[in-house]
Amino acid sequence: MRPADATAEPPPAVQGNWSSVKGWSEDEPAAAWPALLASCSRLARQPPWKPACDMASTLGSAPSSAQVRRYFEQHFVPWQLLNSGPSSEGLVTGYYEPLIRGSRTRNSQYAWPIHGVPSDMLTIELGDIYPELKPLRLRGRVVGNKVLPYWSREELSARGAQVPYPVLLWADDPIDLFFLQVQGSGRVQLPDGQHVRVGYADQNGHPYQSIGRWLVSKGELSLDQASMDGIKRWARENPHRLRELLNTNPSYVFFRELPASNAGPIGALNVPLTEGRSIAVDPRYVPLGAPVFLATTHPLSTRPLNRLMLAQDTGSAIKGAVRADFFWGFGEQAGREAGRMRQQGQMWLLLPKGVSPPR
């Protein structure tokens, strides 16, 4: 028989010191201060975080980088996140807030529905039964006396209007709508020029599958061509295979309309995301709202990108301790950066003294 700890997983984080945090002295952490204050609007309700957030409030809205660095070094401990293996490097991708064209009424130009949450979809919070599964939930539908998985993307498409979900808006381009779902939030420009903001409301419970990876596996694109722009180009050159392409990803995102705002889109923490300072994480390993120091590189380069970030969002494809999705902001330039970003990086979870990482 094996010893009891022989199959135990390695700890997802190891305690370090500030000198071990790669690039810590190179950043201008004051740029992350508004994002930290946004996180504290939620975290301060939790006793372990309240003293650190109260201390942050005494520094005001615009402290210097030296003050911010000193604040963290005095009140926080860096924990380096590790993958199984263990390895300290993981994948860092990018996302952004896109702008697509749409309408509140359907016609020949605007024919692709942006759906709200179906009224017949159940959400089962596993953490209500098993506390160790707190971040996990299932989506399903009732058939007789059974709960079955909710419909996949292909099944939703086939069932059409039989599915009881509202149509919020109508998009003019199916591939743009698909990438709106991948990003999780965005803006829709109406024919009169008005912008409507939509945000993630729920998801059908099926795992995300990369359509870029599918195109590469079929020999349709090379790995370096499988960027967002490359996928869009292929889709527009092969309209007869559009359904086939989209249905390889069974995941389907439902939206809600959000109030107009000049702030960033609302993330999973329910605070606006900050361009270049918010990341999406796996909440099994990184508490939502927590500061994280990210050491990676700019898209398609070896130029360092070492930044204090705030874990304010999640994503169905963001799985693992050393895994982050970097929020680049709104618009075309942000989209280009996000679409090219597939870098390796290291992450340090910054926790108030006396607080330990999730296990």
CSV table of C-alpha atoms in Angstrom, one decimal:
chain,number,residue,atom,x,y,z
A,1,MET,CA,0.0,0.0,0.0
A,2,ARG,CA,1.2,3.5,-0.8
A,3,PRO,CA,1.9,6.0,2.0
A,4,ALA,CA,-1.2,8.2,2.6
A,5,ASP,CA,0.4,11.3,1.1
A,6,ALA,CA,1.9,9.6,-2.0
A,7,THR,CA,-1.0,10.7,-4.2
A,8,ALA,CA,-1.6,14.0,-2.5
A,9,GLU,CA,-1.7,17.0,-4.8
A,10,PRO,CA,1.1,19.6,-4.4
A,11,PRO,CA,0.1,22.8,-2.7
A,12,PRO,CA,-1.4,25.3,-5.2
A,13,ALA,CA,0.8,28.1,-3.7
A,14,VAL,CA,4.0,28.4,-1.7
A,15,GLN,CA,4.8,31.4,0.5
A,16,GLY,CA,7.5,33.6,-0.8
A,17,ASN,CA,9.0,37.0,-0.1
A,18,TRP,CA,8.9,40.3,-2.0
A,19,SER,CA,12.4,39.8,-3.4
A,20,SER,CA,11.3,36.6,-5.1
A,21,VAL,CA,8.4,38.3,-7.0
A,22,LYS,CA,9.7,38.6,-10.5
A,23,GLY,CA,9.4,42.2,-11.7
A,24,TRP,CA,7.9,43.6,-8.5
A,25,SER,CA,10.2,46.7,-8.5
A,26,GLU,CA,9.6,47.3,-12.2
A,27,ASP,CA,5.9,48.1,-12.2
A,28,GLU,CA,4.1,51.3,-11.5
A,29,PRO,CA,1.5,49.8,-9.1
A,30,ALA,CA,-0.3,53.1,-8.5
A,31,ALA,CA,-2.0,52.4,-11.9
A,32,ALA,CA,-3.7,49.4,-10.2
A,33,TRP,CA,-5.0,51.4,-7.2
A,34,PRO,CA,-8.5,52.2,-8.6
A,35,ALA,CA,-8.9,48.5,-9.4
A,36,LEU,CA,-7.9,47.6,-5.9
A,37,LEU,CA,-10.4,50.1,-4.4
A,38,ALA,CA,-13.1,48.5,-6.6
A,39,SER,CA,-12.1,45.1,-5.2
A,40,CYS,CA,-12.2,46.4,-1.7
A,41,SER,CA,-15.8,47.5,-2.2
A,42,ARG,CA,-16.6,43.8,-2.1
A,43,LEU,CA,-13.7,42.3,-0.1
A,44,ALA,CA,-14.1,44.7,2.9
A,45,ARG,CA,-17.3,42.7,3.8
A,46,GLN,CA,-15.1,39.7,4.6
A,47,PRO,CA,-13.4,39.9,8.0
A,48,PRO,CA,-10.0,38.6,6.9
A,49,TRP,CA,-9.8,41.4,4.2
A,50,LYS,CA,-11.4,44.3,6.1
A,51,PRO,CA,-8.2,45.6,7.9
A,52,ALA,CA,-6.2,45.7,4.7
A,53,CYS,CA,-9.0,47.4,2.8
A,54,ASP,CA,-9.6,49.9,5.6
A,55,MET,CA,-5.9,50.7,5.5
A,56,ALA,CA,-6.1,51.2,1.7
A,57,SER,CA,-8.9,53.7,2.2
A,58,THR,CA,-6.6,55.9,4.4
A,59,LEU,CA,-4.3,56.3,1.4
A,60,GLY,CA,-7.0,58.0,-0.7
A,61,SER,CA,-7.8,57.6,-4.3
A,62,ALA,CA,-4.4,58.5,-5.9
A,63,PRO,CA,-1.3,57.4,-3.8
A,64,SER,CA,2.1,57.3,-5.4
A,65,SER,CA,3.6,54.1,-6.7
A,66,ALA,CA,6.1,54.2,-3.8
A,67,GLN,CA,3.2,54.4,-1.3
A,68,VAL,CA,1.3,51.5,-3.0
A,69,ARG,CA,4.5,49.4,-3.0
A,70,ARG,CA,5.1,50.1,0.7
A,71,TYR,CA,1.4,49.3,1.5
A,72,PHE,CA,1.7,45.9,0.0
A,73,GLU,CA,5.1,45.1,1.5
A,74,GLN,CA,3.8,46.0,5.0
A,75,HIS,CA,0.4,44.4,4.9
A,76,PHE,CA,0.5,41.5,2.4
A,77,VAL,CA,2.4,38.2,1.8
A,78,PRO,CA,3.2,37.0,-1.8
A,79,TRP,CA,2.3,33.3,-2.5
A,80,GLN,CA,3.6,31.9,-5.7
A,81,LEU,CA,0.9,29.9,-7.5
A,82,LEU,CA,1.9,26.5,-8.8
A,83,ASN,CA,0.4,24.0,-11.2
A,84,SER,CA,0.5,20.3,-10.6
A,85,GLY,CA,3.9,18.9,-11.4
A,86,PRO,CA,4.6,21.3,-9.8
A,87,SER,CA,5.4,24.0,-12.3
A,88,SER,CA,5.4,27.8,-11.8
A,89,GLU,CA,4.5,28.8,-15.4
A,90,GLY,CA,1.2,28.8,-17.0
A,91,LEU,CA,-0.8,30.2,-19.9
A,92,VAL,CA,-1.7,33.9,-20.1
A,93,THR,CA,-4.3,34.8,-22.7
A,94,GLY,CA,-6.1,38.1,-23.4
A,95,TYR,CA,-9.6,39.3,-23.7
A,96,TYR,CA,-11.4,42.6,-24.4
A,97,GLU,CA,-14.7,44.4,-24.7
A,98,PRO,CA,-15.7,44.2,-28.4
A,99,LEU,CA,-18.1,46.4,-30.4
A,100,ILE,CA,-20.4,44.7,-32.8
A,101,ARG,CA,-23.3,46.0,-34.9
A,102,GLY,CA,-26.9,45.1,-34.0
A,103,SER,CA,-30.5,46.2,-33.8
A,104,ARG,CA,-33.5,45.9,-31.5
A,105,THR,CA,-35.6,44.5,-34.3
A,106,ARG,CA,-34.9,41.7,-36.7
A,107,ASN,CA,-34.6,42.1,-40.4
A,108,SER,CA,-32.6,40.7,-43.3
A,109,GLN,CA,-29.5,42.4,-42.1
A,110,TYR,CA,-29.8,41.8,-38.4
A,111,ALA,CA,-30.8,38.1,-38.1
A,112,TRP,CA,-28.6,36.6,-35.4
A,113,PRO,CA,-30.2,36.7,-31.9
A,114,ILE,CA,-28.4,37.8,-28.7
A,115,HIS,CA,-30.1,35.7,-26.1
A,116,GLY,CA,-30.9,36.2,-22.5
A,117,VAL,CA,-31.1,33.4,-19.9
A,118,PRO,CA,-33.7,30.7,-20.7
A,119,SER,CA,-36.5,30.4,-18.2
A,120,ASP,CA,-36.3,26.6,-18.1
A,121,MET,CA,-32.6,26.4,-17.2
A,122,LEU,CA,-31.7,25.2,-13.7
A,123,THR,CA,-28.6,26.2,-11.8
A,124,ILE,CA,-27.4,23.7,-9.2
A,125,GLU,CA,-24.9,25.1,-6.7
A,126,LEU,CA,-22.7,22.2,-5.8
A,127,GLY,CA,-21.2,24.1,-2.9
A,128,ASP,CA,-24.6,24.0,-1.1
A,129,ILE,CA,-24.1,20.3,-0.7
A,130,TYR,CA,-20.3,19.9,-0.9
A,131,PRO,CA,-18.5,22.9,0.6
A,132,GLU,CA,-15.2,21.9,-1.2
A,133,LEU,CA,-17.0,22.4,-4.5
A,134,LYS,CA,-18.2,26.0,-3.7
A,135,PRO,CA,-17.2,27.7,-7.0
A,136,LEU,CA,-18.7,24.9,-9.1
A,137,ARG,CA,-22.3,24.7,-10.4
A,138,LEU,CA,-24.3,22.6,-12.9
A,139,ARG,CA,-26.9,23.8,-15.4
A,140,GLY,CA,-29.7,21.5,-16.4
A,141,ARG,CA,-33.3,21.1,-17.4
A,142,VAL,CA,-36.1,19.0,-15.9
A,143,VAL,CA,-37.5,16.1,-18.0
A,144,GLY,CA,-40.1,14.1,-16.1
A,145,ASN,CA,-38.5,13.3,-12.8
A,146,LYS,CA,-34.9,13.7,-14.0
A,147,VAL,CA,-32.5,16.6,-14.3
A,148,LEU,CA,-30.6,16.4,-17.7
A,149,PRO,CA,-27.8,18.5,-19.0
A,150,TYR,CA,-29.0,21.7,-20.6
A,151,TRP,CA,-28.9,22.0,-24.4
A,152,SER,CA,-25.6,22.4,-26.2
A,153,ARG,CA,-25.0,25.1,-28.8
A,154,GLU,CA,-25.9,22.8,-31.6
A,155,GLU,CA,-29.1,21.7,-29.8
A,156,LEU,CA,-30.0,25.2,-29.1
A,157,SER,CA,-29.6,26.2,-32.7
A,158,ALA,CA,-31.7,23.2,-33.9
A,159,ARG,CA,-34.5,23.9,-31.4
A,160,GLY,CA,-34.6,27.6,-32.3
A,161,ALA,CA,-37.7,29.4,-31.0
A,162,GLN,CA,-38.7,26.3,-28.9
A,163,VAL,CA,-36.2,27.4,-26.3
A,164,PRO,CA,-37.8,29.8,-23.8
A,165,TYR,CA,-35.2,32.5,-23.8
A,166,PRO,CA,-35.6,36.2,-24.6
A,167,VAL,CA,-33.9,37.9,-27.6
A,168,LEU,CA,-32.3,41.0,-26.3
A,169,LEU,CA,-30.9,42.3,-29.6
A,170,TRP,CA,-30.2,41.1,-33.1
A,171,ALA,CA,-26.6,41.0,-34.5
A,172,ASP,CA,-25.6,41.4,-38.1
A,173,ASP,CA,-22.7,39.0,-38.1
A,174,PRO,CA,-22.7,35.5,-36.5
A,175,ILE,CA,-18.9,35.2,-36.1
A,176,ASP,CA,-18.8,38.6,-34.4
A,177,LEU,CA,-21.6,37.4,-32.1
A,178,PHE,CA,-19.6,34.2,-31.4
A,179,PHE,CA,-16.6,36.2,-30.3
A,180,LEU,CA,-18.9,38.4,-28.2
A,181,GLN,CA,-19.8,35.2,-26.3
A,182,VAL,CA,-16.1,34.2,-26.0
A,183,GLN,CA,-15.3,37.6,-24.5
A,184,GLY,CA,-18.3,37.5,-22.2
A,185,SER,CA,-19.3,41.2,-22.5
A,186,GLY,CA,-19.3,43.9,-25.1
A,187,ARG,CA,-21.2,46.8,-26.7
A,188,VAL,CA,-23.7,46.7,-29.6
A,189,GLN,CA,-23.9,49.6,-31.9
A,190,LEU,CA,-27.5,50.2,-33.1
A,191,PRO,CA,-28.3,51.7,-36.5
A,192,ASP,CA,-28.7,55.2,-35.0
A,193,GLY,CA,-25.2,55.0,-33.5
A,194,GLN,CA,-26.3,54.4,-29.9
A,195,HIS,CA,-24.3,51.9,-28.0
A,196,VAL,CA,-26.0,49.2,-25.8
A,197,ARG,CA,-23.8,47.4,-23.3
A,198,VAL,CA,-24.4,43.7,-22.7
A,199,GLY,CA,-22.7,41.5,-20.1
A,200,TYR,CA,-22.5,37.9,-19.1
A,201,ALA,CA,-25.6,36.5,-17.4
A,202,ASP,CA,-25.1,32.8,-17.5
A,203,GLN,CA,-23.9,29.8,-19.6
A,204,ASN,CA,-25.4,26.5,-20.6
A,205,GLY,CA,-23.0,24.4,-18.6
A,206,HIS,CA,-21.1,22.8,-21.5
A,207,PRO,CA,-17.3,23.1,-21.6
A,208,TYR,CA,-15.7,25.7,-23.8
A,209,GLN,CA,-13.9,24.2,-26.9
A,210,SER,CA,-11.6,26.3,-29.0
A,211,ILE,CA,-12.8,26.7,-32.6
A,212,GLY,CA,-9.3,27.8,-33.5
A,213,ARG,CA,-7.9,24.5,-32.2
A,214,TRP,CA,-10.5,22.6,-34.3
A,215,LEU,CA,-9.5,24.5,-37.4
A,216,VAL,CA,-5.8,23.6,-36.8
A,217,SER,CA,-6.7,19.9,-36.2
A,218,LYS,CA,-8.6,19.8,-39.5
A,219,GLY,CA,-5.7,21.4,-41.4
A,220,GLU,CA,-7.7,24.5,-42.3
A,221,LEU,CA,-5.3,26.9,-40.5
A,222,SER,CA,-1.8,26.6,-39.2
A,223,LEU,CA,-1.2,27.3,-35.5
A,224,ASP,CA,0.1,30.8,-36.2
A,225,GLN,CA,-2.9,31.6,-38.3
A,226,ALA,CA,-5.5,30.6,-35.7
A,227,SER,CA,-5.8,34.0,-34.1
A,228,MET,CA,-9.1,35.8,-33.8
A,229,ASP,CA,-8.5,37.7,-37.1
A,230,GLY,CA,-7.5,34.4,-38.8
A,231,ILE,CA,-10.6,32.6,-37.6
A,232,LYS,CA,-12.8,35.5,-38.8
A,233,ARG,CA,-11.2,35.4,-42.2
A,234,TRP,CA,-11.7,31.7,-42.6
A,235,ALA,CA,-15.4,31.9,-41.5
A,236,ARG,CA,-16.1,34.6,-44.1
A,237,GLU,CA,-14.3,32.7,-46.8
A,238,ASN,CA,-16.3,29.5,-45.9
A,239,PRO,CA,-19.9,30.6,-45.0
A,240,HIS,CA,-21.3,27.2,-45.9
A,241,ARG,CA,-19.3,25.7,-43.0
A,242,LEU,CA,-20.1,28.3,-40.5
A,243,ARG,CA,-22.6,26.2,-38.5
A,244,GLU,CA,-20.1,23.3,-38.5
A,245,LEU,CA,-17.4,25.6,-37.1
A,246,LEU,CA,-19.5,27.2,-34.4
A,247,ASN,CA,-21.1,23.9,-33.2
A,248,THR,CA,-17.6,22.5,-32.4
A,249,ASN,CA,-17.9,24.7,-29.3
A,250,PRO,CA,-20.9,23.3,-27.2
A,251,SER,CA,-20.7,26.2,-24.8
A,252,TYR,CA,-23.3,29.0,-25.2
A,253,VAL,CA,-23.3,32.3,-23.3
A,254,PHE,CA,-26.5,34.2,-22.3
A,255,PHE,CA,-26.4,37.9,-21.8
A,256,ARG,CA,-28.1,40.7,-19.9
A,257,GLU,CA,-28.4,44.3,-20.9
A,258,LEU,CA,-26.5,46.7,-18.7
A,259,PRO,CA,-26.9,50.3,-17.9
A,260,ALA,CA,-24.9,52.8,-20.0
A,261,SER,CA,-21.5,53.6,-18.4
A,262,ASN,CA,-18.1,55.0,-19.3
A,263,ALA,CA,-16.5,52.4,-16.9
A,264,GLY,CA,-15.3,49.0,-18.0
A,265,PRO,CA,-17.6,46.0,-18.3
A,266,ILE,CA,-18.8,44.3,-15.2
A,267,GLY,CA,-16.8,41.2,-14.3
A,268,ALA,CA,-17.6,38.2,-12.1
A,269,LEU,CA,-16.8,40.2,-8.9
A,270,ASN,CA,-19.6,42.6,-10.0
A,271,VAL,CA,-17.3,45.6,-10.3
A,272,PRO,CA,-16.2,47.3,-13.5
A,273,LEU,CA,-13.0,45.9,-15.0
A,274,THR,CA,-10.0,48.1,-15.4
A,275,GLU,CA,-8.1,48.2,-18.7
A,276,GLY,CA,-4.7,46.6,-18.3
A,277,ARG,CA,-5.2,45.9,-14.5
A,278,SER,CA,-7.9,43.3,-14.3
A,279,ILE,CA,-7.6,39.6,-15.0
A,280,ALA,CA,-9.9,36.6,-15.1
A,281,VAL,CA,-8.8,33.6,-12.9
A,282,ASP,CA,-9.9,30.2,-11.7
A,283,PRO,CA,-11.6,31.0,-8.4
A,284,ARG,CA,-10.7,27.6,-7.0
A,285,TYR,CA,-7.2,28.9,-6.6
A,286,VAL,CA,-7.4,32.7,-6.6
A,287,PRO,CA,-10.1,34.4,-4.5
A,288,LEU,CA,-12.2,36.8,-6.6
A,289,GLY,CA,-11.1,40.4,-5.8
A,290,ALA,CA,-7.6,39.5,-4.7
A,291,PRO,CA,-4.5,41.3,-6.0
A,292,VAL,CA,-2.2,39.2,-8.1
A,293,PHE,CA,1.2,40.0,-9.4
A,294,LEU,CA,1.6,38.8,-13.0
A,295,ALA,CA,5.0,38.3,-14.6
A,296,THR,CA,4.6,37.6,-18.4
A,297,THR,CA,5.4,39.1,-21.7
A,298,HIS,CA,3.7,41.3,-24.3
A,299,PRO,CA,1.8,39.5,-27.1
A,300,LEU,CA,4.1,37.9,-29.7
A,301,SER,CA,7.3,39.2,-28.0
A,302,THR,CA,9.7,38.6,-25.2
A,303,ARG,CA,9.2,42.2,-23.8
A,304,PRO,CA,8.4,41.9,-20.1
A,305,LEU,CA,4.9,42.6,-18.9
A,306,ASN,CA,5.1,42.6,-15.1
A,307,ARG,CA,2.1,44.1,-13.4
A,308,LEU,CA,0.0,44.3,-10.3
A,309,MET,CA,-3.4,43.0,-11.3
A,310,LEU,CA,-6.7,42.4,-9.6
A,311,ALA,CA,-8.6,39.1,-10.0
A,312,GLN,CA,-12.0,40.4,-10.9
A,313,ASP,CA,-13.4,38.0,-13.5
A,314,THR,CA,-13.7,34.3,-14.4
A,315,GLY,CA,-14.1,32.4,-17.6
A,316,SER,CA,-15.1,28.9,-18.7
A,317,ALA,CA,-11.7,28.4,-20.3
A,318,ILE,CA,-9.7,29.7,-17.4
A,319,LYS,CA,-8.8,26.6,-15.5
A,320,GLY,CA,-5.8,26.0,-13.2
A,321,ALA,CA,-3.8,27.8,-10.6
A,322,VAL,CA,-1.3,29.5,-13.0
A,323,ARG,CA,-3.8,30.6,-15.6
A,324,ALA,CA,-4.9,34.2,-16.3
A,325,ASP,CA,-6.9,36.1,-19.0
A,326,PHE,CA,-5.6,39.7,-19.3
A,327,PHE,CA,-8.2,42.4,-19.9
A,328,TRP,CA,-7.0,44.7,-22.6
A,329,GLY,CA,-9.9,47.2,-22.6
A,330,PHE,CA,-12.4,48.3,-25.3
A,331,GLY,CA,-12.1,48.6,-29.0
A,332,GLU,CA,-10.1,47.4,-32.0
A,333,GLN,CA,-6.6,48.0,-30.6
A,334,ALA,CA,-7.5,46.1,-27.4
A,335,GLY,CA,-8.9,43.3,-29.6
A,336,ARG,CA,-5.7,43.0,-31.6
A,337,GLU,CA,-3.6,42.7,-28.4
A,338,ALA,CA,-6.0,40.2,-26.9
A,339,GLY,CA,-6.3,38.1,-30.0
A,340,ARG,CA,-2.5,37.8,-30.2
A,341,MET,CA,-1.8,37.1,-26.6
A,342,ARG,CA,-0.9,33.5,-25.7
A,343,GLN,CA,2.1,33.9,-23.5
A,344,GLN,CA,3.7,32.0,-20.6
A,345,GLY,CA,3.7,33.7,-17.2
A,346,GLN,CA,4.1,33.3,-13.4
A,347,MET,CA,1.6,34.5,-10.8
A,348,TRP,CA,1.9,35.5,-7.2
A,349,LEU,CA,-1.3,35.7,-5.1
A,350,LEU,CA,-1.0,38.6,-2.7
A,351,LEU,CA,-2.9,38.0,0.6
A,352,PRO,CA,-3.2,40.0,3.8
A,353,LYS,CA,-0.9,38.7,6.5
A,354,GLY,CA,-2.4,35.8,8.3
A,355,VAL,CA,-4.6,34.8,5.4
A,356,SER,CA,-3.8,31.5,3.6
A,357,PRO,CA,-4.5,30.5,0.0
A,358,PRO,CA,-7.5,28.2,-0.9
A,359,ARG,CA,-6.6,24.5,-0.7
